[in-house]
């Protein structure tokens, strides 16, 4: 069964690449859900709803995809935890991951979904050591977290610490004369 979902996922992605359709996105999300990839399915259902909402004025068939995606996403919500992030001192190169999944900058203001339980939030800023915060997320609830993107030591400081002078090697003991 696992292989058939893997194959279906490939087919749905290929189909969506050819014709970007909310209906294909919806099936892709359902496939991810069946594979137990709840966070990915939740994100895909969100994209489905947005795409379908934009297109339903042109074609009413997409109204059903919008309603289904919205309803199925609402059913997933209680199974996931969410972290509402405030990233301070971010630079253009700052990247954010929650539970190993990158969060696009446009979505930083939205609660980021993750599996309930303890998850890592990692903020990576060029020139600084990545900042990692572990946060415990309750199912269906959102936890707020503020991270200073530049609070990690600068790479230059880290590099100089790694190459700090070491004690000189001990001299070999002299044998009997």
PDB file of C-alpha atoms in Angstrom:
ATOM      1  CA  UNK A   1       0.000   0.000   0.000  1.00  0.00           C
ATOM      2  CA  UNK A   2       2.878   2.366   0.873  1.00  0.00           C
ATOM      3  CA  UNK A   3       4.369   1.978  -2.619  1.00  0.00           C
ATOM      4  CA  UNK A   4       1.055   2.759  -4.286  1.00  0.00           C
ATOM      5  CA  UNK A   5       0.825   6.031  -2.291  1.00  0.00           C
ATOM      6  CA  UNK A   6       4.412   6.893  -3.220  1.00  0.00           C
ATOM      7  CA  UNK A   7       3.576   6.284  -6.890  1.00  0.00           C
ATOM      8  CA  UNK A   8       0.335   8.266  -6.637  1.00  0.00           C
ATOM      9  CA  UNK A   9       2.209  11.166  -5.034  1.00  0.00           C
ATOM     10  CA  UNK A  10       4.634  11.263  -7.969  1.00  0.00           C
ATOM     11  CA  UNK A  11       1.739  11.162 -10.450  1.00  0.00           C
ATOM     12  CA  UNK A  12      -0.242  13.925  -8.701  1.00  0.00           C
ATOM     13  CA  UNK A  13       2.834  16.181  -8.547  1.00  0.00           C
ATOM     14  CA  UNK A  14       3.584  15.569 -12.227  1.00  0.00           C
ATOM     15  CA  UNK A  15      -0.034  16.269 -13.135  1.00  0.00           C
ATOM     16  CA  UNK A  16      -0.054  19.490 -11.105  1.00  0.00           C
ATOM     17  CA  UNK A  17       3.182  20.606 -12.807  1.00  0.00           C
ATOM     18  CA  UNK A  18       1.447  20.231 -16.193  1.00  0.00           C
ATOM     19  CA  UNK A  19      -1.898  21.783 -15.232  1.00  0.00           C
ATOM     20  CA  UNK A  20      -2.009  23.633 -11.922  1.00  0.00           C
ATOM     21  CA  UNK A  21      -5.400  22.552 -10.644  1.00  0.00           C
ATOM     22  CA  UNK A  22      -6.830  22.804  -7.131  1.00  0.00           C
ATOM     23  CA  UNK A  23      -8.484  19.421  -7.757  1.00  0.00           C
ATOM     24  CA  UNK A  24      -5.070  17.814  -8.290  1.00  0.00           C
ATOM     25  CA  UNK A  25      -3.739  19.606  -5.194  1.00  0.00           C
ATOM     26  CA  UNK A  26      -6.670  18.244  -3.190  1.00  0.00           C
ATOM     27  CA  UNK A  27      -5.886  14.661  -4.257  1.00  0.00           C
ATOM     28  CA  UNK A  28      -2.201  15.267  -3.522  1.00  0.00           C
ATOM     29  CA  UNK A  29      -3.128  16.439  -0.006  1.00  0.00           C
ATOM     30  CA  UNK A  30      -5.349  13.395   0.519  1.00  0.00           C
ATOM     31  CA  UNK A  31      -2.501  11.135  -0.584  1.00  0.00           C
ATOM     32  CA  UNK A  32      -0.128  12.821   1.897  1.00  0.00           C
ATOM     33  CA  UNK A  33      -2.750  12.384   4.612  1.00  0.00           C
ATOM     34  CA  UNK A  34      -3.130   8.674   3.814  1.00  0.00           C
ATOM     35  CA  UNK A  35       0.673   8.353   4.093  1.00  0.00           C
ATOM     36  CA  UNK A  36       0.532   9.864   7.591  1.00  0.00           C
ATOM     37  CA  UNK A  37       2.274  13.085   6.526  1.00  0.00           C
ATOM     38  CA  UNK A  38      -0.086  15.327   8.478  1.00  0.00           C
ATOM     39  CA  UNK A  39       1.983  18.532   8.372  1.00  0.00           C
ATOM     40  CA  UNK A  40       2.540  18.246   4.609  1.00  0.00           C
ATOM     41  CA  UNK A  41      -1.143  17.434   4.056  1.00  0.00           C
ATOM     42  CA  UNK A  42      -2.201  20.432   6.169  1.00  0.00           C
ATOM     43  CA  UNK A  43       0.045  22.758   4.142  1.00  0.00           C
ATOM     44  CA  UNK A  44      -1.166  21.300   0.833  1.00  0.00           C
ATOM     45  CA  UNK A  45      -4.820  21.688   1.864  1.00  0.00           C
ATOM     46  CA  UNK A  46      -4.072  25.342   2.645  1.00  0.00           C
ATOM     47  CA  UNK A  47      -2.562  25.837  -0.812  1.00  0.00           C
ATOM     48  CA  UNK A  48      -5.545  24.014  -2.341  1.00  0.00           C
ATOM     49  CA  UNK A  49      -8.031  26.320  -0.600  1.00  0.00           C
ATOM     50  CA  UNK A  50      -6.173  29.460  -1.714  1.00  0.00           C
ATOM     51  CA  UNK A  51      -5.847  28.272  -5.320  1.00  0.00           C
ATOM     52  CA  UNK A  52      -9.476  27.126  -5.496  1.00  0.00           C
ATOM     53  CA  UNK A  53     -10.762  30.363  -3.963  1.00  0.00           C
ATOM     54  CA  UNK A  54      -8.881  32.382  -6.605  1.00  0.00           C
ATOM     55  CA  UNK A  55     -10.254  30.233  -9.449  1.00  0.00           C
ATOM     56  CA  UNK A  56     -13.845  29.590  -8.349  1.00  0.00           C
ATOM     57  CA  UNK A  57     -15.002  32.931  -9.781  1.00  0.00           C
ATOM     58  CA  UNK A  58     -13.949  31.651 -13.236  1.00  0.00           C
ATOM     59  CA  UNK A  59     -15.106  28.075 -12.789  1.00  0.00           C
ATOM     60  CA  UNK A  60     -17.641  27.029 -10.180  1.00  0.00           C
ATOM     61  CA  UNK A  61     -16.241  23.467 -10.086  1.00  0.00           C
ATOM     62  CA  UNK A  62     -13.429  24.815  -7.928  1.00  0.00           C
ATOM     63  CA  UNK A  63     -15.936  25.853  -5.272  1.00  0.00           C
ATOM     64  CA  UNK A  64     -16.224  22.183  -4.262  1.00  0.00           C
ATOM     65  CA  UNK A  65     -12.430  21.858  -4.032  1.00  0.00           C
ATOM     66  CA  UNK A  66     -12.342  24.978  -1.833  1.00  0.00           C
ATOM     67  CA  UNK A  67     -15.038  23.648   0.494  1.00  0.00           C
ATOM     68  CA  UNK A  68     -13.452  20.178   0.720  1.00  0.00           C
ATOM     69  CA  UNK A  69      -9.948  21.553   1.362  1.00  0.00           C
ATOM     70  CA  UNK A  70     -11.221  23.953   4.021  1.00  0.00           C
ATOM     71  CA  UNK A  71     -13.246  21.227   5.786  1.00  0.00           C
ATOM     72  CA  UNK A  72     -10.465  18.631   5.641  1.00  0.00           C
ATOM     73  CA  UNK A  73      -7.907  21.140   6.904  1.00  0.00           C
ATOM     74  CA  UNK A  74     -10.211  21.996   9.828  1.00  0.00           C
ATOM     75  CA  UNK A  75     -10.378  18.273  10.688  1.00  0.00           C
ATOM     76  CA  UNK A  76      -6.571  18.073  10.749  1.00  0.00           C
ATOM     77  CA  UNK A  77      -6.141  21.179  12.938  1.00  0.00           C
ATOM     78  CA  UNK A  78      -6.836  19.427  16.296  1.00  0.00           C
ATOM     79  CA  UNK A  79      -4.197  16.783  15.502  1.00  0.00           C
ATOM     80  CA  UNK A  80      -1.341  19.261  15.022  1.00  0.00           C
ATOM     81  CA  UNK A  81       0.452  21.769  17.204  1.00  0.00           C
ATOM     82  CA  UNK A  82       1.228  25.273  15.976  1.00  0.00           C
ATOM     83  CA  UNK A  83       3.987  27.731  16.739  1.00  0.00           C
ATOM     84  CA  UNK A  84       3.403  31.432  16.208  1.00  0.00           C
ATOM     85  CA  UNK A  85       6.824  32.926  15.590  1.00  0.00           C
ATOM     86  CA  UNK A  86       8.296  36.353  15.886  1.00  0.00           C
ATOM     87  CA  UNK A  87      11.731  36.449  14.264  1.00  0.00           C
ATOM     88  CA  UNK A  88      13.669  39.546  15.315  1.00  0.00           C
ATOM     89  CA  UNK A  89      16.727  40.995  13.530  1.00  0.00           C
ATOM     90  CA  UNK A  90      16.245  38.803  10.447  1.00  0.00           C
ATOM     91  CA  UNK A  91      18.431  39.531   7.443  1.00  0.00           C
ATOM     92  CA  UNK A  92      17.581  38.833   3.808  1.00  0.00           C
ATOM     93  CA  UNK A  93      19.345  35.475   4.115  1.00  0.00           C
ATOM     94  CA  UNK A  94      17.625  34.344   7.330  1.00  0.00           C
ATOM     95  CA  UNK A  95      15.906  30.948   7.039  1.00  0.00           C
ATOM     96  CA  UNK A  96      13.409  29.367   9.405  1.00  0.00           C
ATOM     97  CA  UNK A  97      12.566  25.682   9.909  1.00  0.00           C
ATOM     98  CA  UNK A  98       9.959  24.192  12.206  1.00  0.00           C
ATOM     99  CA  UNK A  99      10.192  20.454  12.815  1.00  0.00           C
ATOM    100  CA  UNK A 100      12.679  20.173   9.951  1.00  0.00           C
ATOM    101  CA  UNK A 101      10.340  21.845   7.439  1.00  0.00           C
ATOM    102  CA  UNK A 102      11.350  25.192   5.982  1.00  0.00           C
ATOM    103  CA  UNK A 103       8.810  27.971   6.471  1.00  0.00           C
ATOM    104  CA  UNK A 104       8.754  30.501   3.637  1.00  0.00           C
ATOM    105  CA  UNK A 105       9.222  34.084   4.724  1.00  0.00           C
ATOM    106  CA  UNK A 106       5.744  35.058   3.465  1.00  0.00           C
ATOM    107  CA  UNK A 107       4.289  32.560   5.959  1.00  0.00           C
ATOM    108  CA  UNK A 108       6.320  33.641   9.021  1.00  0.00           C
ATOM    109  CA  UNK A 109       3.354  35.614  10.346  1.00  0.00           C
ATOM    110  CA  UNK A 110       1.096  32.526  10.176  1.00  0.00           C
ATOM    111  CA  UNK A 111       1.075  29.820  12.859  1.00  0.00           C
ATOM    112  CA  UNK A 112       3.445  27.100  11.570  1.00  0.00           C
ATOM    113  CA  UNK A 113       2.067  23.552  11.860  1.00  0.00           C
ATOM    114  CA  UNK A 114       4.109  20.731  13.393  1.00  0.00           C
ATOM    115  CA  UNK A 115       3.383  17.382  14.951  1.00  0.00           C
ATOM    116  CA  UNK A 116       2.209  17.779  18.531  1.00  0.00           C
ATOM    117  CA  UNK A 117       4.964  17.188  21.071  1.00  0.00           C
ATOM    118  CA  UNK A 118       8.475  18.593  21.227  1.00  0.00           C
ATOM    119  CA  UNK A 119       9.782  20.094  18.018  1.00  0.00           C
ATOM    120  CA  UNK A 120      12.799  22.204  17.092  1.00  0.00           C
ATOM    121  CA  UNK A 121      12.583  25.692  15.672  1.00  0.00           C
ATOM    122  CA  UNK A 122      15.832  26.631  13.903  1.00  0.00           C
ATOM    123  CA  UNK A 123      16.682  30.126  12.685  1.00  0.00           C
ATOM    124  CA  UNK A 124      19.716  30.311  10.406  1.00  0.00           C
ATOM    125  CA  UNK A 125      21.239  33.676   9.536  1.00  0.00           C
ATOM    126  CA  UNK A 126      24.370  34.048   7.383  1.00  0.00           C
ATOM    127  CA  UNK A 127      27.330  35.098   9.527  1.00  0.00           C
ATOM    128  CA  UNK A 128      25.804  33.629  12.697  1.00  0.00           C
ATOM    129  CA  UNK A 129      25.605  30.217  14.302  1.00  0.00           C
ATOM    130  CA  UNK A 130      22.075  28.761  13.878  1.00  0.00           C
ATOM    131  CA  UNK A 131      19.729  29.431  16.796  1.00  0.00           C
ATOM    132  CA  UNK A 132      17.747  26.354  17.892  1.00  0.00           C
ATOM    133  CA  UNK A 133      14.822  26.451  20.296  1.00  0.00           C
ATOM    134  CA  UNK A 134      12.899  23.355  21.375  1.00  0.00           C
ATOM    135  CA  UNK A 135       9.230  23.985  21.934  1.00  0.00           C
ATOM    136  CA  UNK A 136       6.526  21.642  23.207  1.00  0.00           C
ATOM    137  CA  UNK A 137       3.345  21.943  21.181  1.00  0.00           C
ATOM    138  CA  UNK A 138      -0.061  20.773  22.375  1.00  0.00           C
ATOM    139  CA  UNK A 139      -2.429  19.245  19.806  1.00  0.00           C
ATOM    140  CA  UNK A 140      -4.821  21.870  18.455  1.00  0.00           C
ATOM    141  CA  UNK A 141      -3.088  24.713  20.314  1.00  0.00           C
ATOM    142  CA  UNK A 142      -0.696  27.454  19.292  1.00  0.00           C
ATOM    143  CA  UNK A 143       2.429  28.411  21.230  1.00  0.00           C
ATOM    144  CA  UNK A 144       4.129  31.788  20.772  1.00  0.00           C
ATOM    145  CA  UNK A 145       7.904  31.979  20.400  1.00  0.00           C
ATOM    146  CA  UNK A 146      10.219  34.928  19.770  1.00  0.00           C
ATOM    147  CA  UNK A 147      13.689  34.262  18.351  1.00  0.00           C
ATOM    148  CA  UNK A 148      16.451  36.808  17.747  1.00  0.00           C
ATOM    149  CA  UNK A 149      17.909  35.694  14.415  1.00  0.00           C
ATOM    150  CA  UNK A 150      21.290  37.175  15.332  1.00  0.00           C
ATOM    151  CA  UNK A 151      21.506  35.854  18.892  1.00  0.00           C
ATOM    152  CA  UNK A 152      23.786  33.001  17.809  1.00  0.00           C
ATOM    153  CA  UNK A 153      27.482  33.771  18.050  1.00  0.00           C
ATOM    154  CA  UNK A 154      28.893  35.210  14.856  1.00  0.00           C
ATOM    155  CA  UNK A 155      30.705  32.703  12.648  1.00  0.00           C
ATOM    156  CA  UNK A 156      33.931  34.711  13.012  1.00  0.00           C
ATOM    157  CA  UNK A 157      33.783  34.347  16.810  1.00  0.00           C
ATOM    158  CA  UNK A 158      33.075  30.632  16.480  1.00  0.00           C
ATOM    159  CA  UNK A 159      35.933  30.157  14.005  1.00  0.00           C
ATOM    160  CA  UNK A 160      38.451  31.998  16.197  1.00  0.00           C
ATOM    161  CA  UNK A 161      37.367  29.940  19.218  1.00  0.00           C
ATOM    162  CA  UNK A 162      37.945  26.757  17.244  1.00  0.00           C
ATOM    163  CA  UNK A 163      41.440  27.850  16.246  1.00  0.00           C
ATOM    164  CA  UNK A 164      42.437  29.318  19.607  1.00  0.00           C
ATOM    165  CA  UNK A 165      46.037  28.638  20.595  1.00  0.00           C
ATOM    166  CA  UNK A 166      46.385  25.313  22.272  1.00  0.00           C
ATOM    167  CA  UNK A 167      48.843  24.535  24.979  1.00  0.00           C
ATOM    168  CA  UNK A 168      52.215  23.616  23.541  1.00  0.00           C
ATOM    169  CA  UNK A 169      52.798  19.897  23.348  1.00  0.00           C
ATOM    170  CA  UNK A 170      54.547  18.388  26.317  1.00  0.00           C
ATOM    171  CA  UNK A 171      58.270  17.932  25.839  1.00  0.00           C
ATOM    172  CA  UNK A 172      59.369  14.342  25.770  1.00  0.00           C
ATOM    173  CA  UNK A 173      60.799  13.293  29.096  1.00  0.00           C
ATOM    174  CA  UNK A 174      64.544  12.839  29.068  1.00  0.00           C
ATOM    175  CA  UNK A 175      65.761   9.356  29.591  1.00  0.00           C
ATOM    176  CA  UNK A 176      68.585   8.572  31.958  1.00  0.00           C
ATOM    177  CA  UNK A 177      71.822  10.284  30.949  1.00  0.00           C
TER     178      UNK A 177
END
